[in-house]
Short mmCIF file of C-alpha atoms in Angstrom, two decimals:
data_model
loop_
_atom_site.label_atom_id
_atom_site.label_comp_id
_atom_site.label_asym_id
_atom_site.label_seq_id
_atom_site.Cartn_x
_atom_site.Cartn_y
_atom_site.Cartn_z
CA MET A 1 -26.42 -16.87 -42.30
CA LYS A 2 -26.41 -20.60 -42.92
CA LYS A 3 -22.63 -20.65 -42.79
CA GLU A 4 -22.63 -18.69 -39.57
CA ARG A 5 -25.00 -21.28 -38.01
CA LEU A 6 -22.80 -24.15 -39.27
CA ALA A 7 -19.52 -22.74 -37.94
CA PRO A 8 -20.34 -23.31 -34.21
CA SER A 9 -21.68 -26.77 -34.99
CA LYS A 10 -18.50 -27.70 -36.87
CA ALA A 11 -16.26 -26.35 -34.13
CA LYS A 12 -18.36 -28.17 -31.53
CA LEU A 13 -18.00 -31.45 -33.49
CA VAL A 14 -14.21 -31.05 -33.68
CA ILE A 15 -14.02 -30.65 -29.90
CA GLN A 16 -16.34 -33.58 -29.31
CA ILE A 17 -14.14 -35.81 -31.51
CA LEU A 18 -11.18 -34.62 -29.57
CA ILE A 19 -12.94 -35.50 -26.29
CA LYS A 20 -13.63 -38.98 -27.75
CA ASP A 21 -9.92 -39.40 -28.56
CA LEU A 22 -9.02 -38.21 -25.05
CA LEU A 23 -11.44 -40.69 -23.50
CA ASN A 24 -10.18 -43.65 -25.63
CA LEU A 25 -6.58 -42.84 -24.79
CA PHE A 26 -7.40 -42.34 -21.09
CA LEU A 27 -9.18 -45.73 -20.92
CA PHE A 28 -6.25 -47.40 -22.68
CA PHE A 29 -3.83 -45.69 -20.34
CA LYS A 30 -5.93 -46.75 -17.38
CA SER A 31 -5.96 -50.39 -18.50
CA ARG A 32 -2.16 -50.27 -18.77
CA ASN A 33 -1.92 -48.84 -15.26
CA ASP A 34 -4.21 -51.60 -14.00
CA GLU A 35 -1.88 -54.15 -15.65
CA LEU A 36 1.07 -52.37 -14.10
CA MET A 37 -0.51 -52.61 -10.65
CA ARG A 38 -1.28 -56.31 -11.21
CA LEU A 39 2.37 -56.97 -12.17
CA ARG A 40 3.64 -55.10 -9.10
CA ILE A 41 1.39 -57.17 -6.87
CA LYS A 42 2.60 -60.33 -8.61
CA LEU A 43 6.19 -59.21 -8.05
CA ASN A 44 5.58 -58.48 -4.35
CA THR A 45 3.88 -61.87 -3.91
CA LEU A 46 6.80 -63.64 -5.57
CA ASP A 47 9.30 -61.86 -3.30
CA GLU A 48 7.23 -62.44 -0.15
CA ASN A 49 7.01 -66.18 -0.98
CA ASN A 50 10.73 -66.36 -1.53
CA PRO A 51 12.35 -64.28 1.28
CA ASP A 52 15.63 -66.14 1.14
CA TYR A 53 16.03 -65.71 -2.62
CA ILE A 54 15.23 -61.98 -2.54
CA GLU A 55 18.08 -61.58 -0.08
CA ILE A 56 20.39 -63.46 -2.37
CA PHE A 57 19.18 -61.41 -5.31
CA TYR A 58 20.46 -58.21 -3.74
CA ASP A 59 23.62 -59.87 -2.36
CA ARG A 60 26.24 -59.79 -5.09
CA ARG A 61 28.45 -62.45 -3.48
CA GLU A 62 25.62 -64.97 -2.90
CA ASN A 63 24.21 -64.25 -6.33
CA ASN A 64 27.55 -65.05 -7.94
CA LYS A 65 27.77 -68.27 -5.96
CA MET A 66 24.35 -69.37 -7.19
CA SER A 67 25.32 -68.46 -10.78
CA PHE A 68 28.61 -70.41 -10.44
CA ARG A 69 26.76 -73.54 -9.34
CA PHE A 70 24.43 -73.31 -12.26
CA VAL A 71 27.35 -72.80 -14.66
CA ILE A 72 28.96 -75.97 -13.33
CA LEU A 73 25.68 -77.78 -13.98
CA ILE A 74 25.64 -76.60 -17.59
CA LEU A 75 29.35 -77.46 -17.94
CA SER A 76 28.63 -81.00 -16.71
CA PHE A 77 25.88 -81.38 -19.33
CA LEU A 78 28.26 -80.22 -22.14
CA VAL A 79 31.03 -82.63 -21.09
CA ASP A 80 28.52 -85.52 -20.84
CA PHE A 81 27.12 -84.60 -24.23
CA PHE A 82 30.56 -84.83 -25.91
CA LEU A 83 31.45 -87.99 -23.90
CA LEU A 84 28.20 -89.85 -24.75
CA ASN A 85 27.73 -88.47 -28.27
CA THR A 86 29.56 -91.26 -30.13
CA ALA A 87 28.07 -94.12 -28.04
CA LEU A 88 24.52 -92.68 -28.29
CA ASP A 89 25.00 -92.16 -32.03
CA ILE A 90 25.79 -95.90 -32.34
CA LEU A 91 22.78 -96.91 -30.27
CA CYS A 92 20.42 -94.58 -32.11
CA TYR A 93 21.64 -95.99 -35.46
CA GLN A 94 21.48 -99.64 -34.38
CA PHE A 95 18.02 -99.48 -32.71
CA GLY A 96 16.44 -96.74 -34.79
CA TRP A 97 16.05 -94.40 -31.78
CA PRO A 98 15.52 -90.65 -32.42
CA ASN A 99 18.66 -88.52 -32.40
CA ILE A 100 17.11 -86.25 -29.78
CA LEU A 101 18.19 -88.87 -27.23
CA LYS A 102 21.73 -87.57 -27.63
CA PHE A 103 20.53 -84.41 -25.87
CA VAL A 104 17.98 -86.00 -23.57
CA VAL A 105 20.11 -88.79 -22.05
CA PRO A 106 22.83 -86.48 -20.57
CA VAL A 107 20.10 -84.24 -19.07
CA VAL A 108 18.21 -87.20 -17.60
CA LEU A 109 21.38 -88.71 -16.10
CA ILE A 110 22.27 -85.42 -14.40
CA ILE A 111 18.74 -84.86 -13.11
CA LEU A 112 18.55 -88.43 -11.74
CA GLU A 113 21.91 -88.09 -10.08
CA ILE A 114 21.12 -84.78 -8.44
CA GLY A 115 17.61 -85.97 -7.44
CA ILE A 116 18.85 -89.17 -5.85
CA SER A 117 21.73 -87.41 -4.12
CA TYR A 118 19.47 -84.63 -2.87
CA PHE A 119 16.93 -86.96 -1.25
CA SER A 120 19.72 -89.15 0.19
CA ALA A 121 21.20 -86.04 1.77
CA LEU A 122 17.79 -85.04 3.19
CA GLN A 123 17.34 -88.47 4.73
CA ALA A 124 20.78 -88.44 6.25
CA ARG A 125 20.27 -84.94 7.63
CA ASP A 126 16.98 -86.02 9.19
CA GLU A 127 18.83 -88.92 10.84
CA GLU A 128 16.65 -91.47 9.07
CA LYS A 129 18.25 -94.85 8.45
CA VAL A 130 19.46 -94.83 4.85
CA SER A 131 19.96 -98.21 3.18
CA HIS A 132 23.21 -99.23 1.60
CA LEU A 133 21.51 -98.97 -1.83
CA GLY A 134 20.24 -95.46 -1.01
CA LYS A 135 23.71 -94.30 -0.06
CA ASN A 136 25.38 -95.54 -3.25
CA LEU A 137 22.61 -95.37 -5.85
CA GLN A 138 23.71 -91.96 -7.05
CA TYR A 139 27.16 -93.40 -7.96
CA LEU A 140 25.51 -95.78 -10.45
CA ILE A 141 25.83 -93.04 -13.09
CA LEU A 142 29.67 -93.29 -12.99
CA PRO A 143 29.93 -96.89 -14.29
CA MET A 144 27.33 -96.06 -16.91
CA LEU A 145 29.59 -93.22 -18.13
CA MET A 146 32.53 -95.62 -18.25
CA GLY A 147 30.46 -98.14 -20.25
CA PHE A 148 29.46 -95.47 -22.78
CA SER A 149 33.10 -94.36 -23.07
CA LEU A 150 34.34 -97.92 -23.70
CA LEU A 151 31.61 -98.42 -26.33
CA ALA A 152 32.84 -95.30 -28.15
CA ILE A 153 36.45 -96.44 -28.04
CA PHE A 154 35.50 -99.89 -29.33
CA TYR A 155 33.41 -98.40 -32.14
CA ASN A 156 36.17 -95.98 -33.18
CA ALA A 157 38.66 -98.87 -33.32
CA GLN A 158 36.28 -100.84 -35.58
CA SER A 159 35.68 -97.93 -37.89
CA PHE A 160 39.39 -97.37 -38.57
CA ILE A 161 40.27 -97.01 -42.27
CA GLU A 162 43.95 -96.36 -42.86
CA GLY A 163 43.60 -94.65 -46.21
CA ILE A 164 41.03 -92.20 -44.84
CA ASP A 165 42.20 -91.59 -41.28
CA GLY A 166 45.78 -90.95 -42.37
CA MET A 167 47.54 -92.59 -39.40
CA SER A 168 48.39 -96.04 -38.04
CA PHE A 169 45.85 -98.11 -36.22
CA ALA A 170 47.73 -97.77 -32.89
CA SER A 171 47.98 -94.01 -33.26
CA PHE A 172 44.29 -93.74 -34.12
CA VAL A 173 43.15 -95.87 -31.19
CA THR A 174 45.54 -94.04 -28.83
CA PHE A 175 44.34 -90.60 -29.99
CA ASN A 176 40.62 -91.46 -29.64
CA GLY A 177 41.28 -93.26 -26.37
CA ILE A 178 43.03 -90.25 -24.85
CA ILE A 179 40.19 -87.97 -25.89
CA GLN A 180 37.63 -90.34 -24.31
CA ILE A 181 39.67 -90.71 -21.12
CA ILE A 182 40.02 -86.92 -20.74
CA LEU A 183 36.30 -86.49 -21.22
CA LEU A 184 35.57 -89.39 -18.87
CA ILE A 185 37.80 -88.05 -16.09
CA SER A 186 36.37 -84.58 -16.48
CA SER A 187 32.81 -85.98 -16.41
CA ILE A 188 33.48 -88.13 -13.32
CA MET A 189 34.99 -85.16 -11.43
CA LEU A 190 32.01 -83.00 -12.33
CA HIS A 191 29.56 -85.73 -11.32
CA LEU A 192 31.30 -86.25 -8.00
CA TRP A 193 31.02 -82.52 -7.39
CA LEU A 194 27.33 -82.62 -8.28
CA ILE A 195 26.75 -85.57 -5.90
CA ARG A 196 28.47 -83.88 -2.98
CA ASN A 197 26.76 -80.53 -3.62
CA SER A 198 23.34 -81.85 -4.62
CA GLU A 199 21.52 -79.70 -2.07
CA GLU A 200 23.27 -76.51 -3.21
CA ILE A 201 22.69 -77.44 -6.86
CA ALA A 202 18.95 -78.01 -6.18
CA GLU A 203 18.80 -74.65 -4.44
CA ALA A 204 20.66 -72.99 -7.33
CA ILE A 205 18.14 -74.45 -9.82
CA ALA A 206 15.25 -73.18 -7.71
CA TYR A 207 16.91 -69.77 -7.39
CA VAL A 208 17.52 -69.51 -11.13
CA ARG A 209 13.85 -70.32 -11.71
CA TYR A 210 12.86 -67.59 -9.23
CA LYS A 211 15.24 -65.13 -10.84
CA MET A 212 13.94 -65.86 -14.34
CA ALA A 213 10.31 -65.47 -13.19
CA ARG A 214 11.21 -62.23 -11.41
CA ASN A 215 13.11 -60.84 -14.43
CA VAL A 216 10.08 -61.52 -16.67
CA ILE A 217 7.82 -59.51 -14.35
CA VAL A 218 10.35 -56.68 -13.91
CA ASP A 219 10.91 -56.47 -17.70
CA ALA A 220 7.13 -56.27 -18.26
CA ILE A 221 6.82 -53.51 -15.67
CA GLU A 222 9.69 -51.53 -17.15
CA LYS A 223 8.32 -51.93 -20.71
CA ILE A 224 4.93 -50.51 -19.64
CA GLU A 225 6.55 -47.67 -17.68
CA ARG A 226 8.81 -46.76 -20.56
CA SER A 227 5.96 -46.70 -23.10
CA ASN A 228 3.75 -44.73 -20.74
CA SER A 229 6.36 -42.09 -20.06
CA ALA A 230 7.73 -41.91 -23.64
CA LYS A 231 4.59 -42.28 -25.72
CA TYR A 232 1.17 -42.39 -24.12
CA MET A 233 1.55 -39.79 -21.34
CA PRO A 234 3.04 -37.16 -23.72
CA HIS A 235 0.28 -37.87 -26.27
CA PHE A 236 -2.42 -37.46 -23.58
CA THR A 237 -0.82 -34.20 -22.49
CA ARG A 238 -0.76 -32.88 -26.07
CA LEU A 239 -4.43 -33.78 -26.57
CA THR A 240 -5.35 -32.11 -23.28
CA HIS A 241 -3.57 -28.92 -24.24
CA GLU A 242 -5.26 -29.05 -27.63
CA TYR A 243 -8.64 -29.45 -25.90
CA VAL A 244 -8.04 -26.41 -23.73
CA ARG A 245 -6.90 -24.35 -26.70
CA LYS A 246 -9.87 -25.36 -28.86
CA THR A 247 -12.43 -24.77 -26.10
CA ASP A 248 -10.91 -21.38 -25.42
CA ASP A 249 -11.06 -20.53 -29.14
CA PHE A 250 -14.70 -21.78 -29.15
CA LYS A 251 -15.67 -19.47 -26.33
CA ARG A 252 -13.91 -16.50 -27.92
CA LYS A 253 -15.34 -17.03 -31.40
CA PHE A 254 -18.83 -18.02 -30.33
CA PRO A 255 -19.55 -16.22 -27.00
CA GLU A 256 -23.30 -16.80 -27.51
CA GLU A 257 -22.83 -20.59 -27.45
CA HIS A 258 -22.95 -21.98 -23.90
CA PHE A 259 -22.24 -25.68 -24.58
CA ASN A 260 -20.95 -27.53 -21.51
CA PHE A 261 -18.22 -29.76 -23.00
CA PRO A 262 -16.93 -31.05 -19.59
CA SER A 263 -20.42 -32.39 -18.83
CA THR A 264 -19.88 -34.99 -21.54
CA MET A 265 -16.76 -36.32 -19.84
CA PRO A 266 -16.40 -38.96 -17.06
CA GLN A 267 -15.07 -37.50 -13.80
CA GLU A 268 -11.97 -39.74 -14.09
CA LEU A 269 -11.07 -38.14 -17.38
CA VAL A 270 -11.64 -34.65 -15.98
CA ASP A 271 -9.37 -35.46 -13.03
CA GLY A 272 -6.69 -36.85 -15.32
CA MET A 273 -6.76 -33.78 -17.52
CA ASN A 274 -6.63 -31.44 -14.53
CA LYS A 275 -3.62 -33.38 -13.24
CA VAL A 276 -1.86 -32.97 -16.60
CA MET A 277 -2.63 -29.22 -16.64
CA GLY A 278 -1.44 -28.81 -13.06
CA ARG A 279 -4.59 -27.00 -12.00
CA ARG A 280 -8.36 -27.56 -11.80
CA ILE A 281 -9.03 -25.73 -15.08
CA ILE A 282 -11.76 -28.07 -16.33
CA THR A 283 -13.57 -28.11 -12.96
CA LEU A 284 -13.51 -24.34 -13.00
CA ASP A 285 -14.98 -24.46 -16.49
CA ILE A 286 -17.83 -26.67 -15.20
CA GLU A 287 -18.52 -24.20 -12.41
CA LYS A 288 -18.61 -21.28 -14.86
CA MET A 289 -21.00 -23.04 -17.15
CA SER A 290 -23.25 -23.92 -14.20
CA ASN A 291 -23.31 -20.32 -13.10
CA LEU A 292 -24.13 -19.21 -16.64
CA ASN A 293 -26.99 -21.69 -16.80
CA LYS A 294 -28.35 -20.42 -13.48
CA VAL A 295 -28.23 -16.83 -14.77
CA GLU A 296 -30.17 -17.86 -17.86
#
């Protein structure tokens, strides 16, 4: 008799633990959906604040143009890095400067050049009187590049050791000079292009920042959606089916027990489980239990 009394209690406890698992999973799933909604609002706000860029984003031709401008910017940095590397290496060694300057200086020079050229172009477009210095300040970078290149050639000439370098002094200087001249010409051509297209480059940088910010949000949305559809939603569905099966078994095995399991659940959980089942099975269960309670 004692075992018979314990059996309904044990079955009831198993179902209550299952309800607790369902509730925890539902709350977790709900928090993820709230985060998903927040990310979608953030994405819509980003697109609404950048209407021109969202048009470019879906226009393959304009998107490629923006990417090309940004590639030229990166190419300019790489050429400047190799052009200035030897000269900056000398300066860092002589003055005890950190080697990070070999990366920082090319970036700073390009940013200064684009910034000065951009604001000069804005002043000229607004028909403001631009001073002679303002018109030509962006070209100051070019003689600086030449100076760095000459310093590198001079240093290479001084560091010549015939037994190690394996060639004559004239050949060594000529070889290093040609490399520096090729890099210098390439750098000057790229810098002239950057100066003349400073507005487009500034726009390309802003567009790339927008695109990166947008991709981060989109990736986060897709990650949540994939995990919801592949992991959490199927798990919630399995638990719901298990709840229905166990409650049906409980009613069949213990018809004298009239415990109202759905009454222990929040309405949101009940609605979610009904949605998974495709019908209002748990609501119907509540109604049946209410009717039984009235009869009693």
